[in-house]
């Protein structure tokens, strides 16, 4: 939650916030706050306003293994959504998925009610890598690795940032690979492979930034982030503002 919104919930005036900020009287984990727009989670960080602890709001962070056939949306009139996979006691209009996966793409999704964090994780400034396990209907070669390293160019002229391609197996009819990208253009991974002459037949996200898909999570299952994963959230919060 933005620092100013959090302090407003404590009935602190905007004027008092600005004065305290300028004087260094708002401390986050012992350091002066940088901005009233700074993203704060008092469940992970200690917030002091003029020496007084502010309890504020503790956000929710979930890891979900998205199955095939489910759309990344809060609501859909025809199709099941990732939110439908959650138990009723945890469902909330404030929860949303950080980024999206296509209906036929599976794998790692982060769900949270911390809106500013999602914006930060998806912003090009932070270069958060995303890794996918992919199957294609043709042969992948070392030439493709070089093409991805240079940056794929779509037919419409769109230039992709360099990506890391690792070939896991290869045959004329089926190849498997992992690909790591640092941006999120529409249908990007599928279009990248089409641009080099093969079609994606299976796509699964295995990593998002510092988070890895829990191998114990079956498709459709979810769990709260563990302490190590929350530490990565804390690091992103530290950089915000």
Short mmCIF file of C-alpha atoms in Angstrom, two decimals:
data_model
loop_
_atom_site.label_atom_id
_atom_site.label_comp_id
_atom_site.label_asym_id
_atom_site.label_seq_id
_atom_site.Cartn_x
_atom_site.Cartn_y
_atom_site.Cartn_z
CA UNK A 1 0.00 0.00 0.00
CA UNK A 2 1.23 3.53 -0.72
CA UNK A 3 2.66 5.20 2.35
CA UNK A 4 0.34 8.21 2.10
CA UNK A 5 -2.73 5.99 1.83
CA UNK A 6 -1.59 3.93 4.79
CA UNK A 7 -1.00 7.02 6.96
CA UNK A 8 -4.33 8.49 5.86
CA UNK A 9 -6.03 5.42 7.32
CA UNK A 10 -4.45 6.43 10.63
CA UNK A 11 -6.15 9.87 10.33
CA UNK A 12 -2.82 11.63 9.71
CA UNK A 13 -3.21 14.78 7.64
CA UNK A 14 -1.43 15.32 4.35
CA UNK A 15 0.33 18.34 5.81
CA UNK A 16 1.63 16.34 8.75
CA UNK A 17 2.85 13.61 6.41
CA UNK A 18 4.83 16.07 4.27
CA UNK A 19 6.37 17.75 7.30
CA UNK A 20 7.37 14.43 8.84
CA UNK A 21 8.81 13.21 5.54
CA UNK A 22 10.97 16.33 5.16
CA UNK A 23 12.26 16.02 8.73
CA UNK A 24 13.04 12.31 8.36
CA UNK A 25 10.42 11.44 10.98
CA UNK A 26 8.91 8.60 8.92
CA UNK A 27 11.10 5.52 9.25
CA UNK A 28 10.78 2.29 7.26
CA UNK A 29 12.92 -0.49 8.72
CA UNK A 30 14.93 2.20 10.48
CA UNK A 31 15.60 4.29 7.36
CA UNK A 32 13.90 7.59 6.46
CA UNK A 33 11.08 7.12 3.96
CA UNK A 34 11.98 8.41 0.49
CA UNK A 35 8.52 9.32 -0.77
CA UNK A 36 4.88 9.34 0.27
CA UNK A 37 4.30 7.15 -2.77
CA UNK A 38 6.59 4.48 -1.34
CA UNK A 39 5.04 1.00 -1.25
CA UNK A 40 4.75 -0.30 2.32
CA UNK A 41 3.65 -3.61 3.85
CA UNK A 42 3.64 -3.41 7.64
CA UNK A 43 3.44 -7.21 7.74
CA UNK A 44 6.97 -7.30 6.33
CA UNK A 45 8.35 -3.89 7.34
CA UNK A 46 8.50 -1.79 10.49
CA UNK A 47 6.93 1.63 10.02
CA UNK A 48 7.42 4.45 12.52
CA UNK A 49 5.70 7.84 12.29
CA UNK A 50 7.32 10.30 14.69
CA UNK A 51 8.39 7.40 16.89
CA UNK A 52 5.00 5.68 16.88
CA UNK A 53 4.63 2.22 15.36
CA UNK A 54 2.04 2.09 12.58
CA UNK A 55 0.43 -1.33 12.27
CA UNK A 56 -1.32 -0.54 9.01
CA UNK A 57 -2.19 -3.38 6.65
CA UNK A 58 -0.63 -6.78 6.04
CA UNK A 59 -0.85 -7.81 2.40
CA UNK A 60 -1.52 -11.28 0.98
CA UNK A 61 0.97 -13.04 -1.32
CA UNK A 62 0.14 -16.38 -2.95
CA UNK A 63 1.88 -18.67 -5.41
CA UNK A 64 -0.51 -20.46 -7.76
CA UNK A 65 0.17 -23.20 -10.30
CA UNK A 66 -2.10 -22.14 -13.14
CA UNK A 67 -3.66 -25.04 -15.04
CA UNK A 68 -4.55 -25.17 -18.72
CA UNK A 69 -7.95 -23.77 -19.72
CA UNK A 70 -8.19 -21.17 -16.95
CA UNK A 71 -8.02 -17.46 -17.74
CA UNK A 72 -5.97 -14.94 -15.80
CA UNK A 73 -8.77 -12.65 -14.73
CA UNK A 74 -10.84 -11.88 -11.67
CA UNK A 75 -14.11 -12.54 -13.45
CA UNK A 76 -15.23 -14.01 -16.75
CA UNK A 77 -18.77 -14.67 -17.97
CA UNK A 78 -17.92 -17.90 -19.80
CA UNK A 79 -14.61 -19.33 -18.60
CA UNK A 80 -13.17 -20.35 -15.21
CA UNK A 81 -10.66 -17.88 -13.80
CA UNK A 82 -7.64 -18.20 -11.53
CA UNK A 83 -9.68 -16.58 -8.77
CA UNK A 84 -12.22 -19.40 -9.01
CA UNK A 85 -9.44 -21.75 -7.88
CA UNK A 86 -9.18 -20.05 -4.49
CA UNK A 87 -11.16 -21.19 -1.47
CA UNK A 88 -14.07 -18.88 -0.51
CA UNK A 89 -12.36 -17.77 2.71
CA UNK A 90 -9.41 -16.29 0.80
CA UNK A 91 -11.22 -14.87 -2.22
CA UNK A 92 -11.23 -11.08 -2.32
CA UNK A 93 -11.96 -8.35 -4.85
CA UNK A 94 -8.60 -6.85 -3.87
CA UNK A 95 -6.60 -9.89 -5.03
CA UNK A 96 -5.23 -9.92 -8.56
CA UNK A 97 -2.63 -11.77 -10.62
CA UNK A 98 0.73 -10.10 -11.23
CA UNK A 99 0.90 -10.23 -15.01
CA UNK A 100 -1.08 -12.71 -17.02
CA UNK A 101 -0.71 -16.10 -18.61
CA UNK A 102 -2.66 -17.09 -21.71
CA UNK A 103 -5.54 -19.51 -21.28
CA UNK A 104 -3.45 -22.39 -22.63
CA UNK A 105 -0.27 -21.41 -20.74
CA UNK A 106 0.39 -23.06 -17.39
CA UNK A 107 2.71 -22.47 -14.48
CA UNK A 108 3.72 -19.86 -11.96
CA UNK A 109 1.42 -16.98 -11.06
CA UNK A 110 1.76 -14.60 -8.14
CA UNK A 111 -1.47 -13.35 -6.59
CA UNK A 112 -1.53 -10.37 -4.25
CA UNK A 113 -3.62 -7.45 -3.01
CA UNK A 114 -0.55 -5.19 -3.10
CA UNK A 115 -1.26 -3.17 -6.24
CA UNK A 116 1.91 -1.04 -6.33
CA UNK A 117 4.06 -4.17 -6.06
CA UNK A 118 2.50 -5.66 -9.18
CA UNK A 119 3.16 -2.45 -11.09
CA UNK A 120 6.77 -2.49 -9.93
CA UNK A 121 7.36 -6.13 -10.87
CA UNK A 122 6.03 -5.54 -14.39
CA UNK A 123 7.73 -2.20 -15.00
CA UNK A 124 10.56 -2.33 -17.58
CA UNK A 125 12.75 -0.32 -15.19
CA UNK A 126 13.23 -3.35 -12.95
CA UNK A 127 13.94 -5.93 -15.70
CA UNK A 128 12.26 -8.82 -13.88
CA UNK A 129 13.11 -12.01 -15.78
CA UNK A 130 10.50 -14.63 -16.61
CA UNK A 131 11.48 -18.19 -17.60
CA UNK A 132 9.29 -20.64 -19.51
CA UNK A 133 9.52 -24.31 -20.39
CA UNK A 134 8.45 -24.63 -24.02
CA UNK A 135 7.76 -27.34 -26.59
CA UNK A 136 7.68 -26.55 -30.31
CA UNK A 137 6.71 -28.55 -33.36
CA UNK A 138 10.05 -28.42 -35.12
CA UNK A 139 13.82 -28.46 -34.85
CA UNK A 140 15.68 -25.96 -32.66
CA UNK A 141 19.37 -25.38 -33.42
CA UNK A 142 22.27 -23.27 -32.11
CA UNK A 143 21.35 -20.70 -34.78
CA UNK A 144 18.11 -20.11 -32.89
CA UNK A 145 20.06 -19.50 -29.68
CA UNK A 146 22.03 -16.77 -31.42
CA UNK A 147 18.89 -15.27 -32.95
CA UNK A 148 17.25 -14.99 -29.53
CA UNK A 149 20.43 -13.48 -28.07
CA UNK A 150 20.41 -10.77 -30.75
CA UNK A 151 16.72 -9.97 -30.23
CA UNK A 152 13.88 -11.39 -32.27
CA UNK A 153 12.12 -9.05 -34.70
CA UNK A 154 8.42 -9.71 -35.38
CA UNK A 155 6.93 -9.44 -38.85
CA UNK A 156 5.40 -6.08 -37.93
CA UNK A 157 8.85 -4.71 -37.07
CA UNK A 158 8.55 -4.99 -33.28
CA UNK A 159 11.99 -5.62 -31.78
CA UNK A 160 12.30 -7.84 -28.70
CA UNK A 161 15.02 -7.46 -26.13
CA UNK A 162 17.69 -10.18 -26.11
CA UNK A 163 16.45 -13.44 -24.62
CA UNK A 164 18.21 -16.56 -23.34
CA UNK A 165 17.28 -19.80 -25.10
CA UNK A 166 18.49 -23.16 -23.82
CA UNK A 167 17.73 -26.21 -25.94
CA UNK A 168 16.86 -29.24 -23.81
CA UNK A 169 16.09 -31.69 -26.63
CA UNK A 170 15.72 -31.38 -30.37
CA UNK A 171 14.24 -33.36 -33.25
CA UNK A 172 12.63 -32.43 -36.59
CA UNK A 173 9.13 -32.85 -35.13
CA UNK A 174 9.52 -31.88 -31.46
CA UNK A 175 11.99 -29.76 -29.52
CA UNK A 176 12.00 -28.74 -25.88
CA UNK A 177 13.69 -25.65 -24.47
CA UNK A 178 13.68 -23.04 -21.75
CA UNK A 179 13.51 -19.36 -22.59
CA UNK A 180 14.10 -16.37 -20.33
CA UNK A 181 12.74 -12.93 -21.25
CA UNK A 182 12.77 -9.61 -19.41
CA UNK A 183 9.69 -8.01 -20.94
CA UNK A 184 6.04 -8.94 -21.47
CA UNK A 185 4.76 -8.18 -24.93
CA UNK A 186 1.39 -9.66 -25.95
CA UNK A 187 1.84 -13.39 -26.79
CA UNK A 188 5.56 -12.65 -26.86
CA UNK A 189 7.04 -16.13 -26.43
CA UNK A 190 4.70 -17.68 -29.00
CA UNK A 191 5.42 -14.93 -31.51
CA UNK A 192 9.17 -15.22 -30.97
CA UNK A 193 9.18 -18.87 -31.93
CA UNK A 194 6.85 -18.29 -34.86
CA UNK A 195 9.35 -15.71 -36.09
CA UNK A 196 12.02 -18.43 -36.34
CA UNK A 197 9.72 -20.90 -38.07
CA UNK A 198 8.32 -23.15 -35.33
CA UNK A 199 5.07 -23.16 -33.38
CA UNK A 200 4.72 -23.44 -29.61
CA UNK A 201 2.65 -26.48 -28.65
CA UNK A 202 3.16 -26.25 -24.86
CA UNK A 203 4.17 -23.35 -22.63
CA UNK A 204 4.75 -23.31 -18.87
CA UNK A 205 6.17 -20.51 -16.74
CA UNK A 206 8.66 -21.89 -14.23
CA UNK A 207 10.26 -18.72 -12.83
CA UNK A 208 9.19 -15.13 -12.25
CA UNK A 209 11.98 -12.93 -10.95
CA UNK A 210 13.43 -14.61 -7.84
CA UNK A 211 10.44 -16.95 -7.45
CA UNK A 212 10.37 -20.53 -8.74
CA UNK A 213 7.29 -22.68 -9.24
CA UNK A 214 6.96 -25.06 -6.29
CA UNK A 215 7.27 -28.58 -7.72
CA UNK A 216 4.93 -29.84 -5.00
CA UNK A 217 2.09 -27.63 -6.23
CA UNK A 218 -0.23 -29.54 -8.50
CA UNK A 219 -1.96 -27.65 -11.33
CA UNK A 220 -4.75 -25.60 -9.77
CA UNK A 221 -3.19 -25.56 -6.29
CA UNK A 222 -1.79 -22.56 -4.45
CA UNK A 223 -0.07 -21.63 -1.19
CA UNK A 224 1.15 -18.55 0.69
CA UNK A 225 4.72 -17.50 -0.05
CA UNK A 226 7.24 -18.94 2.38
CA UNK A 227 9.70 -16.89 4.42
CA UNK A 228 12.44 -16.99 1.77
CA UNK A 229 10.00 -15.90 -0.94
CA UNK A 230 8.63 -13.14 1.28
CA UNK A 231 12.20 -11.93 1.77
CA UNK A 232 12.31 -11.27 -1.97
CA UNK A 233 9.07 -9.30 -1.68
CA UNK A 234 10.67 -7.30 1.12
CA UNK A 235 13.63 -6.51 -1.15
CA UNK A 236 11.35 -5.16 -3.87
CA UNK A 237 9.52 -3.06 -1.28
CA UNK A 238 12.87 -1.70 -0.08
CA UNK A 239 13.64 -0.50 -3.61
CA UNK A 240 10.23 1.10 -4.16
CA UNK A 241 9.34 4.75 -3.82
#
